[in-house]
């Protein structure tokens, strides 16, 4: 293990009240990468944790792919989403600048359509996106999060937790002056 799970679970224990409602705004959603992510050492993965809407206990899922490396290259080891947005949003972090964008037009789209729409808005087909799909936004307790059309964070309903925060997607990049 490269440290990502320890960071995640520590953050979850510190950030979540013991009696947090798994569907409630007090339930934190954590995305994290370990110290070797983005290096040539094998095993670059992203880990997502929160209190599972499906089980009511620890929710934890991970996946490989390029999203984790892009997150690390942008200088992000962990991001914690707290609370709940008033309306559907997606978060864009580029060059350490955080922008919260309205996402009502994305809310009913599946993960493939969501990623495609955000890439189109950004004029950048290489943007690495994590998003939840239609099952999650419709309250399926085991809904997942997808990155890059092919990498599923499909355990314990972290997509349902993401949707319960009105968070449709997020992406990060280190791209001075380029893209979205």
Tab-separated table of C-alpha atoms in Angstrom:
chain	number	residue	atom	x	y	z
A	1	UNK	CA	0.000	0.000	0.000
A	2	UNK	CA	1.395	3.429	-0.914
A	3	UNK	CA	-0.252	5.476	1.838
A	4	UNK	CA	-3.372	6.681	0.063
A	5	UNK	CA	-5.788	4.560	2.123
A	6	UNK	CA	-4.236	5.677	5.404
A	7	UNK	CA	-4.599	9.322	4.362
A	8	UNK	CA	-8.175	8.718	3.244
A	9	UNK	CA	-9.342	6.878	6.322
A	10	UNK	CA	-7.644	9.368	8.635
A	11	UNK	CA	-9.380	12.222	6.824
A	12	UNK	CA	-12.690	10.393	6.981
A	13	UNK	CA	-12.390	9.808	10.728
A	14	UNK	CA	-11.490	13.457	11.324
A	15	UNK	CA	-14.065	14.931	8.942
A	16	UNK	CA	-17.164	12.816	9.528
A	17	UNK	CA	-19.280	12.804	12.682
A	18	UNK	CA	-19.836	9.227	13.902
A	19	UNK	CA	-23.588	9.583	13.406
A	20	UNK	CA	-23.329	11.231	9.966
A	21	UNK	CA	-26.227	10.408	7.650
A	22	UNK	CA	-24.683	8.617	4.637
A	23	UNK	CA	-26.934	10.684	2.332
A	24	UNK	CA	-26.549	13.912	4.341
A	25	UNK	CA	-24.395	16.974	3.702
A	26	UNK	CA	-22.255	16.245	6.781
A	27	UNK	CA	-20.893	13.095	5.110
A	28	UNK	CA	-17.568	14.012	3.511
A	29	UNK	CA	-16.364	12.661	0.164
A	30	UNK	CA	-12.604	12.272	-0.141
A	31	UNK	CA	-10.539	11.748	-3.290
A	32	UNK	CA	-6.883	10.958	-2.682
A	33	UNK	CA	-3.687	9.737	-4.275
A	34	UNK	CA	-0.573	8.287	-2.668
A	35	UNK	CA	2.982	9.592	-2.644
A	36	UNK	CA	4.147	7.418	-5.585
A	37	UNK	CA	1.267	8.404	-7.869
A	38	UNK	CA	2.503	10.004	-11.072
A	39	UNK	CA	5.962	8.448	-10.811
A	40	UNK	CA	7.320	5.610	-12.923
A	41	UNK	CA	6.683	3.217	-10.042
A	42	UNK	CA	3.682	1.004	-10.892
A	43	UNK	CA	0.481	1.412	-8.974
A	44	UNK	CA	-0.806	4.934	-9.633
A	45	UNK	CA	-4.371	4.778	-8.369
A	46	UNK	CA	-7.020	7.076	-6.997
A	47	UNK	CA	-8.882	6.211	-3.812
A	48	UNK	CA	-12.307	7.549	-2.851
A	49	UNK	CA	-13.737	7.305	0.647
A	50	UNK	CA	-16.838	8.366	2.556
A	51	UNK	CA	-19.600	6.832	4.611
A	52	UNK	CA	-21.331	4.465	2.207
A	53	UNK	CA	-24.925	5.288	1.204
A	54	UNK	CA	-25.268	1.588	0.393
A	55	UNK	CA	-24.092	0.072	3.694
A	56	UNK	CA	-24.002	2.952	6.169
A	57	UNK	CA	-20.406	2.034	7.006
A	58	UNK	CA	-16.999	2.833	5.552
A	59	UNK	CA	-17.200	3.350	1.814
A	60	UNK	CA	-14.000	2.941	-0.124
A	61	UNK	CA	-13.199	2.419	-3.790
A	62	UNK	CA	-10.166	2.823	-6.027
A	63	UNK	CA	-9.207	2.706	-9.679
A	64	UNK	CA	-6.215	3.029	-11.948
A	65	UNK	CA	-5.917	5.170	-15.036
A	66	UNK	CA	-4.672	8.666	-15.803
A	67	UNK	CA	-7.003	10.635	-13.507
A	68	UNK	CA	-4.826	10.009	-10.431
A	69	UNK	CA	-1.624	11.132	-12.162
A	70	UNK	CA	-3.313	14.283	-13.502
A	71	UNK	CA	-4.542	15.038	-9.983
A	72	UNK	CA	-1.005	14.618	-8.606
A	73	UNK	CA	0.558	16.708	-11.414
A	74	UNK	CA	-1.905	19.483	-10.510
A	75	UNK	CA	-0.457	19.416	-6.986
A	76	UNK	CA	-3.434	17.743	-5.321
A	77	UNK	CA	-2.854	14.797	-2.980
A	78	UNK	CA	-6.312	14.862	-1.459
A	79	UNK	CA	-9.503	16.813	-1.956
A	80	UNK	CA	-12.412	16.761	0.462
A	81	UNK	CA	-15.930	17.659	-0.620
A	82	UNK	CA	-18.127	18.778	2.276
A	83	UNK	CA	-21.722	19.979	2.448
A	84	UNK	CA	-24.163	20.084	-0.442
A	85	UNK	CA	-24.468	22.521	-3.323
A	86	UNK	CA	-27.824	24.288	-3.791
A	87	UNK	CA	-27.977	23.094	-7.396
A	88	UNK	CA	-25.986	20.675	-9.587
A	89	UNK	CA	-22.367	21.748	-10.042
A	90	UNK	CA	-19.042	20.523	-11.275
A	91	UNK	CA	-15.687	21.602	-9.937
A	92	UNK	CA	-12.789	22.602	-12.111
A	93	UNK	CA	-9.313	23.057	-10.660
A	94	UNK	CA	-6.677	24.381	-13.060
A	95	UNK	CA	-3.354	25.867	-11.998
A	96	UNK	CA	-4.513	25.845	-8.356
A	97	UNK	CA	-7.549	27.982	-9.173
A	98	UNK	CA	-10.854	26.440	-8.071
A	99	UNK	CA	-13.990	27.176	-10.029
A	100	UNK	CA	-17.466	25.857	-9.283
A	101	UNK	CA	-19.529	25.650	-12.457
A	102	UNK	CA	-23.246	25.163	-12.889
A	103	UNK	CA	-24.057	21.618	-14.066
A	104	UNK	CA	-27.844	21.405	-14.489
A	105	UNK	CA	-27.279	20.717	-18.193
A	106	UNK	CA	-25.151	17.673	-17.223
A	107	UNK	CA	-27.310	16.270	-14.412
A	108	UNK	CA	-29.319	13.713	-16.411
A	109	UNK	CA	-26.433	12.673	-18.669
A	110	UNK	CA	-24.615	9.370	-18.305
A	111	UNK	CA	-20.906	9.347	-17.496
A	112	UNK	CA	-19.791	9.092	-21.125
A	113	UNK	CA	-21.991	12.020	-22.171
A	114	UNK	CA	-20.924	14.055	-19.116
A	115	UNK	CA	-17.215	13.617	-19.829
A	116	UNK	CA	-17.723	14.429	-23.502
A	117	UNK	CA	-19.725	17.581	-22.679
A	118	UNK	CA	-17.122	18.864	-20.203
A	119	UNK	CA	-14.288	18.176	-22.646
A	120	UNK	CA	-16.225	20.076	-25.304
A	121	UNK	CA	-16.750	23.027	-22.914
A	122	UNK	CA	-13.022	22.996	-22.122
A	123	UNK	CA	-11.952	22.636	-25.759
A	124	UNK	CA	-9.601	19.926	-24.505
A	125	UNK	CA	-10.125	16.230	-25.249
A	126	UNK	CA	-7.382	15.250	-22.767
A	127	UNK	CA	-9.074	16.588	-19.616
A	128	UNK	CA	-9.269	13.857	-16.965
A	129	UNK	CA	-12.762	13.833	-15.418
A	130	UNK	CA	-14.357	11.992	-12.501
A	131	UNK	CA	-18.151	11.961	-12.693
A	132	UNK	CA	-21.234	10.156	-11.475
A	133	UNK	CA	-23.929	8.941	-13.829
A	134	UNK	CA	-27.661	8.508	-14.064
A	135	UNK	CA	-27.924	5.716	-11.488
A	136	UNK	CA	-26.227	7.909	-8.890
A	137	UNK	CA	-28.307	11.027	-9.577
A	138	UNK	CA	-31.460	8.896	-9.400
A	139	UNK	CA	-30.580	7.696	-5.898
A	140	UNK	CA	-29.238	4.194	-6.566
A	141	UNK	CA	-27.319	3.522	-3.352
A	142	UNK	CA	-24.532	1.592	-5.090
A	143	UNK	CA	-24.015	4.097	-7.932
A	144	UNK	CA	-20.399	4.499	-9.006
A	145	UNK	CA	-17.966	7.149	-10.194
A	146	UNK	CA	-16.257	6.820	-13.564
A	147	UNK	CA	-13.045	8.359	-14.807
A	148	UNK	CA	-12.117	8.544	-18.481
A	149	UNK	CA	-14.986	6.417	-19.779
A	150	UNK	CA	-13.355	3.199	-18.586
A	151	UNK	CA	-12.221	3.333	-14.967
A	152	UNK	CA	-14.960	2.505	-12.467
A	153	UNK	CA	-14.862	3.392	-8.815
A	154	UNK	CA	-17.712	0.987	-8.366
A	155	UNK	CA	-17.677	-0.174	-4.780
A	156	UNK	CA	-19.808	1.022	-1.858
A	157	UNK	CA	-21.843	3.721	-3.624
A	158	UNK	CA	-19.388	6.597	-3.779
A	159	UNK	CA	-21.203	7.867	-6.896
A	160	UNK	CA	-24.413	8.050	-4.876
A	161	UNK	CA	-22.563	10.057	-2.214
A	162	UNK	CA	-21.159	12.363	-4.901
A	163	UNK	CA	-24.639	12.934	-6.375
A	164	UNK	CA	-26.122	13.530	-2.904
A	165	UNK	CA	-23.841	16.581	-2.732
A	166	UNK	CA	-25.172	17.828	-6.105
A	167	UNK	CA	-21.651	17.286	-7.409
A	168	UNK	CA	-21.821	15.874	-10.933
A	169	UNK	CA	-18.122	15.916	-11.789
A	170	UNK	CA	-14.728	17.414	-11.122
A	171	UNK	CA	-11.403	17.669	-12.905
A	172	UNK	CA	-7.977	19.084	-12.274
A	173	UNK	CA	-5.051	20.096	-14.430
A	174	UNK	CA	-1.769	21.971	-14.443
A	175	UNK	CA	-2.132	23.794	-17.748
A	176	UNK	CA	-1.348	27.504	-17.577
A	177	UNK	CA	-3.501	29.274	-20.122
A	178	UNK	CA	-4.806	26.201	-21.878
A	179	UNK	CA	-8.228	24.655	-22.200
A	180	UNK	CA	-11.298	25.216	-20.105
